[in-house]
Amino acid sequence: MLELADWTVRRGGRIAAQVAELKVRRGEIVGLSGSNGAGKSSLLMSLLGARGAQGEGTLRWERAEVSSKDLIRRVGCAVL
């Protein structure tokens, strides 16, 4: 399970997205929707530690607190 709590994404010193709580269980499919500039890509990039989007808060994978780099190693993600 992937869990986010009090997750704030900053890009260029500005808040790009905020997530109070998100839980994605194994096998679930989650879609993000919103207007241009709403922070969808910034949220995903912060989870992967990519493109200058920095996430602050609690990130857990399988109940263990991890960093974005740990998440990539454990899950095996790629960004296109």
PDB file of N, CA and C in Angstrom:
ATOM      1  N   MET A   1       0.835  -1.176   0.000  1.00  0.00           N
ATOM      2  CA  MET A   1       0.000   0.000   0.000  1.00  0.00           C
ATOM      3  C   MET A   1       0.881   1.241   0.000  1.00  0.00           C
ATOM      4  N   LEU A   2       0.493   2.209  -0.798  1.00  0.00           N
ATOM      5  CA  LEU A   2       1.146   3.512  -0.827  1.00  0.00           C
ATOM      6  C   LEU A   2       0.293   4.461  -0.007  1.00  0.00           C
ATOM      7  N   GLU A   3       0.924   5.188   0.913  1.00  0.00           N
ATOM      8  CA  GLU A   3       0.197   6.142   1.747  1.00  0.00           C
ATOM      9  C   GLU A   3       0.908   7.484   1.764  1.00  0.00           C
ATOM     10  N   LEU A   4       0.129   8.545   1.632  1.00  0.00           N
ATOM     11  CA  LEU A   4       0.620   9.909   1.785  1.00  0.00           C
ATOM     12  C   LEU A   4      -0.166  10.565   2.908  1.00  0.00           C
ATOM     13  N   ALA A   5       0.523  11.339   3.715  1.00  0.00           N
ATOM     14  CA  ALA A   5      -0.151  12.095   4.771  1.00  0.00           C
ATOM     15  C   ALA A   5       0.485  13.477   4.856  1.00  0.00           C
ATOM     16  N   ASP A   6      -0.349  14.495   4.862  1.00  0.00           N
ATOM     17  CA  ASP A   6       0.115  15.880   4.954  1.00  0.00           C
ATOM     18  C   ASP A   6       1.227  16.156   3.939  1.00  0.00           C
ATOM     19  N   TRP A   7       1.023  15.724   2.715  1.00  0.00           N
ATOM     20  CA  TRP A   7       2.026  15.833   1.646  1.00  0.00           C
ATOM     21  C   TRP A   7       1.869  17.175   0.931  1.00  0.00           C
ATOM     22  N   THR A   8       2.930  17.946   0.906  1.00  0.00           N
ATOM     23  CA  THR A   8       2.946  19.235   0.222  1.00  0.00           C
ATOM     24  C   THR A   8       4.025  19.203  -0.843  1.00  0.00           C
ATOM     25  N   VAL A   9       3.661  19.605  -2.044  1.00  0.00           N
ATOM     26  CA  VAL A   9       4.601  19.625  -3.167  1.00  0.00           C
ATOM     27  C   VAL A   9       4.950  21.073  -3.466  1.00  0.00           C
ATOM     28  N   ARG A  10       6.242  21.357  -3.516  1.00  0.00           N
ATOM     29  CA  ARG A  10       6.715  22.705  -3.835  1.00  0.00           C
ATOM     30  C   ARG A  10       7.529  22.658  -5.117  1.00  0.00           C
ATOM     31  N   ARG A  11       7.286  23.651  -5.949  1.00  0.00           N
ATOM     32  CA  ARG A  11       8.067  23.839  -7.174  1.00  0.00           C
ATOM     33  C   ARG A  11       8.422  25.305  -7.245  1.00  0.00           C
ATOM     34  N   GLY A  12       9.709  25.581  -7.306  1.00  0.00           N
ATOM     35  CA  GLY A  12      10.149  26.967  -7.388  1.00  0.00           C
ATOM     36  C   GLY A  12       9.708  27.804  -6.199  1.00  0.00           C
ATOM     37  N   GLY A  13       9.641  27.190  -5.019  1.00  0.00           N
ATOM     38  CA  GLY A  13       9.260  27.905  -3.808  1.00  0.00           C
ATOM     39  C   GLY A  13       7.763  28.074  -3.605  1.00  0.00           C
ATOM     40  N   ARG A  14       6.962  27.687  -4.598  1.00  0.00           N
ATOM     41  CA  ARG A  14       5.503  27.810  -4.489  1.00  0.00           C
ATOM     42  C   ARG A  14       4.877  26.454  -4.204  1.00  0.00           C
ATOM     43  N   ILE A  15       3.749  26.457  -3.518  1.00  0.00           N
ATOM     44  CA  ILE A  15       3.020  25.216  -3.291  1.00  0.00           C
ATOM     45  C   ILE A  15       2.294  24.853  -4.580  1.00  0.00           C
ATOM     46  N   ALA A  16       2.611  23.666  -5.111  1.00  0.00           N
ATOM     47  CA  ALA A  16       2.010  23.198  -6.364  1.00  0.00           C
ATOM     48  C   ALA A  16       0.854  22.238  -6.111  1.00  0.00           C
ATOM     49  N   ALA A  17       0.886  21.520  -4.983  1.00  0.00           N
ATOM     50  CA  ALA A  17      -0.180  20.565  -4.660  1.00  0.00           C
ATOM     51  C   ALA A  17      -0.100  20.227  -3.175  1.00  0.00           C
ATOM     52  N   GLN A  18      -1.254  19.891  -2.612  1.00  0.00           N
ATOM     53  CA  GLN A  18      -1.307  19.446  -1.223  1.00  0.00           C
ATOM     54  C   GLN A  18      -2.259  18.262  -1.126  1.00  0.00           C
ATOM     55  N   VAL A  19      -1.842  17.250  -0.360  1.00  0.00           N
ATOM     56  CA  VAL A  19      -2.664  16.061  -0.145  1.00  0.00           C
ATOM     57  C   VAL A  19      -2.744  15.826   1.357  1.00  0.00           C
ATOM     58  N   ALA A  20      -3.944  15.880   1.911  1.00  0.00           N
ATOM     59  CA  ALA A  20      -4.118  15.632   3.341  1.00  0.00           C
ATOM     60  C   ALA A  20      -3.895  14.151   3.644  1.00  0.00           C
ATOM     61  N   GLU A  21      -4.521  13.285   2.832  1.00  0.00           N
ATOM     62  CA  GLU A  21      -4.367  11.846   3.033  1.00  0.00           C
ATOM     63  C   GLU A  21      -4.714  11.123   1.742  1.00  0.00           C
ATOM     64  N   LEU A  22      -3.902  10.145   1.397  1.00  0.00           N
ATOM     65  CA  LEU A  22      -4.150   9.317   0.217  1.00  0.00           C
ATOM     66  C   LEU A  22      -3.647   7.918   0.523  1.00  0.00           C
ATOM     67  N   LYS A  23      -4.489   6.928   0.252  1.00  0.00           N
ATOM     68  CA  LYS A  23      -4.093   5.526   0.407  1.00  0.00           C
ATOM     69  C   LYS A  23      -4.445   4.800  -0.879  1.00  0.00           C
ATOM     70  N   VAL A  24      -3.453   4.133  -1.442  1.00  0.00           N
ATOM     71  CA  VAL A  24      -3.656   3.336  -2.647  1.00  0.00           C
ATOM     72  C   VAL A  24      -3.260   1.907  -2.304  1.00  0.00           C
ATOM     73  N   ARG A  25      -4.251   1.034  -2.322  1.00  0.00           N
ATOM     74  CA  ARG A  25      -4.006  -0.363  -1.963  1.00  0.00           C
ATOM     75  C   ARG A  25      -3.556  -1.161  -3.184  1.00  0.00           C
ATOM     76  N   ARG A  26      -2.863  -2.245  -2.927  1.00  0.00           N
ATOM     77  CA  ARG A  26      -2.386  -3.128  -3.985  1.00  0.00           C
ATOM     78  C   ARG A  26      -3.561  -3.517  -4.892  1.00  0.00           C
ATOM     79  N   GLY A  27      -3.362  -3.359  -6.196  1.00  0.00           N
ATOM     80  CA  GLY A  27      -4.384  -3.715  -7.170  1.00  0.00           C
ATOM     81  C   GLY A  27      -5.340  -2.586  -7.512  1.00  0.00           C
ATOM     82  N   GLU A  28      -5.358  -1.512  -6.735  1.00  0.00           N
ATOM     83  CA  GLU A  28      -6.230  -0.379  -7.021  1.00  0.00           C
ATOM     84  C   GLU A  28      -5.667   0.454  -8.158  1.00  0.00           C
ATOM     85  N   ILE A  29      -6.546   1.059  -8.904  1.00  0.00           N
ATOM     86  CA  ILE A  29      -6.159   1.999  -9.945  1.00  0.00           C
ATOM     87  C   ILE A  29      -6.720   3.356  -9.556  1.00  0.00           C
ATOM     88  N   VAL A  30      -5.854   4.363  -9.573  1.00  0.00           N
ATOM     89  CA  VAL A  30      -6.250   5.705  -9.171  1.00  0.00           C
ATOM     90  C   VAL A  30      -6.008   6.666 -10.324  1.00  0.00           C
ATOM     91  N   GLY A  31      -6.976   7.510 -10.585  1.00  0.00           N
ATOM     92  CA  GLY A  31      -6.831   8.535 -11.609  1.00  0.00           C
ATOM     93  C   GLY A  31      -6.797   9.912 -10.972  1.00  0.00           C
ATOM     94  N   LEU A  32      -5.994  10.786 -11.529  1.00  0.00           N
ATOM     95  CA  LEU A  32      -5.940  12.178 -11.079  1.00  0.00           C
ATOM     96  C   LEU A  32      -6.538  13.043 -12.173  1.00  0.00           C
ATOM     97  N   SER A  33      -7.434  13.931 -11.787  1.00  0.00           N
ATOM     98  CA  SER A  33      -8.003  14.837 -12.776  1.00  0.00           C
ATOM     99  C   SER A  33      -7.960  16.255 -12.238  1.00  0.00           C
ATOM    100  N   GLY A  34      -7.975  17.193 -13.143  1.00  0.00           N
ATOM    101  CA  GLY A  34      -7.957  18.598 -12.762  1.00  0.00           C
ATOM    102  C   GLY A  34      -7.518  19.435 -13.944  1.00  0.00           C
ATOM    103  N   SER A  35      -7.661  20.715 -13.799  1.00  0.00           N
ATOM    104  CA  SER A  35      -7.308  21.634 -14.873  1.00  0.00           C
ATOM    105  C   SER A  35      -5.793  21.734 -15.025  1.00  0.00           C
ATOM    106  N   ASN A  36      -5.375  22.341 -16.123  1.00  0.00           N
ATOM    107  CA  ASN A  36      -3.950  22.581 -16.346  1.00  0.00           C
ATOM    108  C   ASN A  36      -3.393  23.392 -15.187  1.00  0.00           C
ATOM    109  N   GLY A  37      -2.234  22.990 -14.696  1.00  0.00           N
ATOM    110  CA  GLY A  37      -1.586  23.721 -13.616  1.00  0.00           C
ATOM    111  C   GLY A  37      -2.118  23.410 -12.234  1.00  0.00           C
ATOM    112  N   ALA A  38      -2.976  22.391 -12.111  1.00  0.00           N
ATOM    113  CA  ALA A  38      -3.569  22.054 -10.813  1.00  0.00           C
ATOM    114  C   ALA A  38      -2.620  21.281  -9.903  1.00  0.00           C
ATOM    115  N   GLY A  39      -1.529  20.728 -10.458  1.00  0.00           N
ATOM    116  CA  GLY A  39      -0.547  20.027  -9.637  1.00  0.00           C
ATOM    117  C   GLY A  39      -0.507  18.523  -9.805  1.00  0.00           C
ATOM    118  N   LYS A  40      -1.222  17.985 -10.781  1.00  0.00           N
ATOM    119  CA  LYS A  40      -1.258  16.532 -10.985  1.00  0.00           C
ATOM    120  C   LYS A  40       0.128  15.962 -11.265  1.00  0.00           C
ATOM    121  N   SER A  41       0.793  16.513 -12.264  1.00  0.00           N
ATOM    122  CA  SER A  41       2.134  16.039 -12.625  1.00  0.00           C
ATOM    123  C   SER A  41       3.130  16.328 -11.514  1.00  0.00           C
ATOM    124  N   SER A  42       3.010  17.469 -10.877  1.00  0.00           N
ATOM    125  CA  SER A  42       3.923  17.815  -9.783  1.00  0.00           C
ATOM    126  C   SER A  42       3.798  16.819  -8.642  1.00  0.00           C
ATOM    127  N   LEU A  43       2.572  16.381  -8.347  1.00  0.00           N
ATOM    128  CA  LEU A  43       2.371  15.384  -7.290  1.00  0.00           C
ATOM    129  C   LEU A  43       3.090  14.094  -7.656  1.00  0.00           C
ATOM    130  N   LEU A  44       2.872  13.605  -8.872  1.00  0.00           N
ATOM    131  CA  LEU A  44       3.522  12.353  -9.281  1.00  0.00           C
ATOM    132  C   LEU A  44       5.031  12.489  -9.322  1.00  0.00           C
ATOM    133  N   MET A  45       5.522  13.603  -9.828  1.00  0.00           N
ATOM    134  CA  MET A  45       6.968  13.816  -9.896  1.00  0.00           C
ATOM    135  C   MET A  45       7.579  13.906  -8.499  1.00  0.00           C
ATOM    136  N   SER A  46       6.855  14.454  -7.536  1.00  0.00           N
ATOM    137  CA  SER A  46       7.390  14.536  -6.172  1.00  0.00           C
ATOM    138  C   SER A  46       7.534  13.148  -5.561  1.00  0.00           C
ATOM    139  N   LEU A  47       6.637  12.237  -5.912  1.00  0.00           N
ATOM    140  CA  LEU A  47       6.741  10.869  -5.407  1.00  0.00           C
ATOM    141  C   LEU A  47       7.960  10.166  -5.976  1.00  0.00           C
ATOM    142  N   LEU A  48       8.354  10.570  -7.179  1.00  0.00           N
ATOM    143  CA  LEU A  48       9.509   9.962  -7.830  1.00  0.00           C
ATOM    144  C   LEU A  48      10.784  10.768  -7.641  1.00  0.00           C
ATOM    145  N   GLY A  49      10.671  11.919  -6.991  1.00  0.00           N
ATOM    146  CA  GLY A  49      11.845  12.759  -6.764  1.00  0.00           C
ATOM    147  C   GLY A  49      12.390  13.347  -8.046  1.00  0.00           C
ATOM    148  N   ALA A  50      11.525  13.610  -9.013  1.00  0.00           N
ATOM    149  CA  ALA A  50      11.962  14.063 -10.338  1.00  0.00           C
ATOM    150  C   ALA A  50      11.497  15.478 -10.643  1.00  0.00           C
ATOM    151  N   ARG A  51      12.141  16.087 -11.632  1.00  0.00           N
ATOM    152  CA  ARG A  51      11.762  17.374 -12.210  1.00  0.00           C
ATOM    153  C   ARG A  51      11.604  18.500 -11.196  1.00  0.00           C
ATOM    154  N   GLY A  52      12.388  18.512 -10.158  1.00  0.00           N
ATOM    155  CA  GLY A  52      12.410  19.639  -9.246  1.00  0.00           C
ATOM    156  C   GLY A  52      11.197  19.783  -8.357  1.00  0.00           C
ATOM    157  N   ALA A  53      10.273  18.826  -8.374  1.00  0.00           N
ATOM    158  CA  ALA A  53       9.104  18.881  -7.494  1.00  0.00           C
ATOM    159  C   ALA A  53       9.468  18.184  -6.188  1.00  0.00           C
ATOM    160  N   GLN A  54       9.508  18.944  -5.110  1.00  0.00           N
ATOM    161  CA  GLN A  54       9.910  18.388  -3.819  1.00  0.00           C
ATOM    162  C   GLN A  54       8.690  18.168  -2.934  1.00  0.00           C
ATOM    163  N   GLY A  55       8.558  16.944  -2.432  1.00  0.00           N
ATOM    164  CA  GLY A  55       7.449  16.619  -1.546  1.00  0.00           C
ATOM    165  C   GLY A  55       7.888  16.649  -0.101  1.00  0.00           C
ATOM    166  N   GLU A  56       7.004  17.158   0.750  1.00  0.00           N
ATOM    167  CA  GLU A  56       7.242  17.183   2.192  1.00  0.00           C
ATOM    168  C   GLU A  56       6.035  16.547   2.863  1.00  0.00           C
ATOM    169  N   GLY A  57       6.276  15.757   3.862  1.00  0.00           N
ATOM    170  CA  GLY A  57       5.198  15.087   4.572  1.00  0.00           C
ATOM    171  C   GLY A  57       5.599  13.650   4.812  1.00  0.00           C
ATOM    172  N   THR A  58       4.605  12.791   4.949  1.00  0.00           N
ATOM    173  CA  THR A  58       4.874  11.379   5.219  1.00  0.00           C
ATOM    174  C   THR A  58       4.531  10.545   4.002  1.00  0.00           C
ATOM    175  N   LEU A  59       5.500   9.754   3.556  1.00  0.00           N
ATOM    176  CA  LEU A  59       5.343   8.830   2.441  1.00  0.00           C
ATOM    177  C   LEU A  59       5.640   7.434   2.974  1.00  0.00           C
ATOM    178  N   ARG A  60       4.670   6.527   2.819  1.00  0.00           N
ATOM    179  CA  ARG A  60       4.855   5.152   3.292  1.00  0.00           C
ATOM    180  C   ARG A  60       4.591   4.176   2.164  1.00  0.00           C
ATOM    181  N   TRP A  61       5.394   3.126   2.139  1.00  0.00           N
ATOM    182  CA  TRP A  61       5.187   2.004   1.226  1.00  0.00           C
ATOM    183  C   TRP A  61       5.147   0.753   2.077  1.00  0.00           C
ATOM    184  N   GLU A  62       4.041   0.021   1.986  1.00  0.00           N
ATOM    185  CA  GLU A  62       3.858  -1.191   2.801  1.00  0.00           C
ATOM    186  C   GLU A  62       4.088  -0.897   4.290  1.00  0.00           C
ATOM    187  N   ARG A  63       3.540   0.232   4.746  1.00  0.00           N
ATOM    188  CA  ARG A  63       3.547   0.681   6.144  1.00  0.00           C
ATOM    189  C   ARG A  63       4.894   1.181   6.663  1.00  0.00           C
ATOM    190  N   ALA A  64       5.940   1.127   5.849  1.00  0.00           N
ATOM    191  CA  ALA A  64       7.249   1.631   6.266  1.00  0.00           C
ATOM    192  C   ALA A  64       7.451   3.016   5.675  1.00  0.00           C
ATOM    193  N   GLU A  65       7.880   3.974   6.485  1.00  0.00           N
ATOM    194  CA  GLU A  65       8.147   5.307   5.979  1.00  0.00           C
ATOM    195  C   GLU A  65       9.363   5.251   5.063  1.00  0.00           C
ATOM    196  N   VAL A  66       9.228   5.838   3.876  1.00  0.00           N
ATOM    197  CA  VAL A  66      10.288   5.804   2.870  1.00  0.00           C
ATOM    198  C   VAL A  66      10.481   7.193   2.271  1.00  0.00           C
ATOM    199  N   SER A  67      11.625   7.372   1.614  1.00  0.00           N
ATOM    200  CA  SER A  67      11.870   8.579   0.831  1.00  0.00           C
ATOM    201  C   SER A  67      11.443   8.285  -0.608  1.00  0.00           C
ATOM    202  N   SER A  68      11.421   9.305  -1.436  1.00  0.00           N
ATOM    203  CA  SER A  68      11.091   9.104  -2.854  1.00  0.00           C
ATOM    204  C   SER A  68      12.069   8.139  -3.508  1.00  0.00           C
ATOM    205  N   LYS A  69      13.353   8.262  -3.180  1.00  0.00           N
ATOM    206  CA  LYS A  69      14.362   7.362  -3.758  1.00  0.00           C
ATOM    207  C   LYS A  69      14.121   5.921  -3.317  1.00  0.00           C
ATOM    208  N   ASP A  70      13.751   5.731  -2.040  1.00  0.00           N
ATOM    209  CA  ASP A  70      13.435   4.385  -1.564  1.00  0.00           C
ATOM    210  C   ASP A  70      12.229   3.816  -2.302  1.00  0.00           C
ATOM    211  N   LEU A  71      11.239   4.656  -2.542  1.00  0.00           N
ATOM    212  CA  LEU A  71      10.037   4.204  -3.241  1.00  0.00           C
ATOM    213  C   LEU A  71      10.384   3.705  -4.631  1.00  0.00           C
ATOM    214  N   ILE A  72      11.208   4.443  -5.352  1.00  0.00           N
ATOM    215  CA  ILE A  72      11.607   4.041  -6.704  1.00  0.00           C
ATOM    216  C   ILE A  72      12.310   2.692  -6.674  1.00  0.00           C
ATOM    217  N   ARG A  73      13.215   2.502  -5.704  1.00  0.00           N
ATOM    218  CA  ARG A  73      13.948   1.230  -5.597  1.00  0.00           C
ATOM    219  C   ARG A  73      12.999   0.077  -5.284  1.00  0.00           C
ATOM    220  N   ARG A  74      12.037   0.305  -4.410  1.00  0.00           N
ATOM    221  CA  ARG A  74      11.146  -0.773  -4.001  1.00  0.00           C
ATOM    222  C   ARG A  74      10.095  -1.111  -5.058  1.00  0.00           C
ATOM    223  N   VAL A  75       9.593  -0.088  -5.750  1.00  0.00           N
ATOM    224  CA  VAL A  75       8.491  -0.289  -6.688  1.00  0.00           C
ATOM    225  C   VAL A  75       8.982  -0.470  -8.112  1.00  0.00           C
ATOM    226  N   GLY A  76      10.051   0.231  -8.477  1.00  0.00           N
ATOM    227  CA  GLY A  76      10.563   0.172  -9.832  1.00  0.00           C
ATOM    228  C   GLY A  76       9.737   1.052 -10.758  1.00  0.00           C
ATOM    229  N   CYS A  77       9.898   2.345 -10.630  1.00  0.00           N
ATOM    230  CA  CYS A  77       9.121   3.323 -11.410  1.00  0.00           C
ATOM    231  C   CYS A  77       9.973   3.935 -12.508  1.00  0.00           C
ATOM    232  N   ALA A  78       9.284   4.431 -13.510  1.00  0.00           N
ATOM    233  CA  ALA A  78       9.949   5.158 -14.589  1.00  0.00           C
ATOM    234  C   ALA A  78       9.118   6.384 -14.928  1.00  0.00           C
ATOM    235  N   VAL A  79       9.770   7.407 -15.410  1.00  0.00           N
ATOM    236  CA  VAL A  79       9.079   8.628 -15.805  1.00  0.00           C
ATOM    237  C   VAL A  79       9.320   8.851 -17.286  1.00  0.00           C
ATOM    238  N   LEU A  80       8.259   9.115 -18.011  1.00  0.00           N
ATOM    239  CA  LEU A  80       8.362   9.414 -19.452  1.00  0.00           C
ATOM    240  C   LEU A  80       7.975  10.850 -19.696  1.00  0.00           C
TER     241      LEU A  80
END
